[in-house]
């Protein structure tokens, strides 16, 4: 829309969203490395057990 000098539409947003690639896919190895690093005891959860930190593994 910007390059066509017009306001964007819902279709533009849907098209852009369909082309997005999640970081979980593009940075899988880096994320796994960080999870292993955290699980090795070099980091601690910011919240108590059962909080959001548990959903990271």
Coordinates of C-alpha atoms in Angstrom, one line a residue:
X1 CA 0.0 0.0 0.0
X2 CA 2.8 2.5 0.9
X3 CA 4.6 1.9 -2.3
X4 CA 1.4 2.3 -4.2
X5 CA 0.7 5.6 -2.4
X6 CA -2.6 4.4 -0.9
X7 CA -4.0 3.6 2.5
X8 CA -3.6 0.0 3.6
X9 CA -6.5 -2.4 3.8
X10 CA -7.4 -5.5 5.8
X11 CA -6.3 -7.5 2.8
X12 CA -2.9 -5.9 2.9
X13 CA -2.5 -6.9 6.6
X14 CA -3.7 -10.4 5.9
X15 CA -1.2 -10.7 3.1
X16 CA 1.7 -9.4 5.2
X17 CA 0.8 -11.7 8.1
X18 CA 0.7 -14.7 5.8
X19 CA 4.3 -14.0 4.8
X20 CA 5.6 -13.8 8.3
X21 CA 7.9 -16.6 9.5
X22 CA 7.8 -17.2 13.3
X23 CA 11.1 -16.9 15.2
X24 CA 10.5 -20.3 16.6
X25 CA 11.2 -21.6 13.1
X26 CA 13.9 -19.2 11.9
X27 CA 15.9 -19.2 15.2
X28 CA 15.2 -22.7 16.4
X29 CA 18.8 -23.5 17.3
X30 CA 19.4 -20.2 19.1
X31 CA 16.2 -20.7 21.2
X32 CA 17.2 -24.2 22.1
X33 CA 20.6 -23.1 23.1
X34 CA 19.1 -20.4 25.4
X35 CA 16.7 -22.9 26.9
X36 CA 19.5 -25.3 27.6
X37 CA 21.6 -22.5 29.1
X38 CA 18.7 -21.5 31.4
X39 CA 18.0 -25.1 32.4
X40 CA 21.7 -25.6 33.3
X41 CA 21.3 -23.5 36.4
X42 CA 22.8 -20.3 35.1
X43 CA 19.5 -18.5 35.2
X44 CA 16.6 -18.5 37.6
X45 CA 12.9 -17.8 37.0
X46 CA 11.7 -14.3 37.5
X47 CA 8.3 -15.7 38.8
X48 CA 7.4 -18.5 41.1
X49 CA 7.1 -22.1 39.8
X50 CA 3.8 -22.6 37.9
X51 CA 4.1 -19.1 36.4
X52 CA 4.9 -18.2 32.9
X53 CA 8.4 -19.6 33.2
X54 CA 7.1 -23.1 33.2
X55 CA 5.6 -22.7 29.8
X56 CA 9.0 -22.0 28.2
X57 CA 10.2 -25.6 28.3

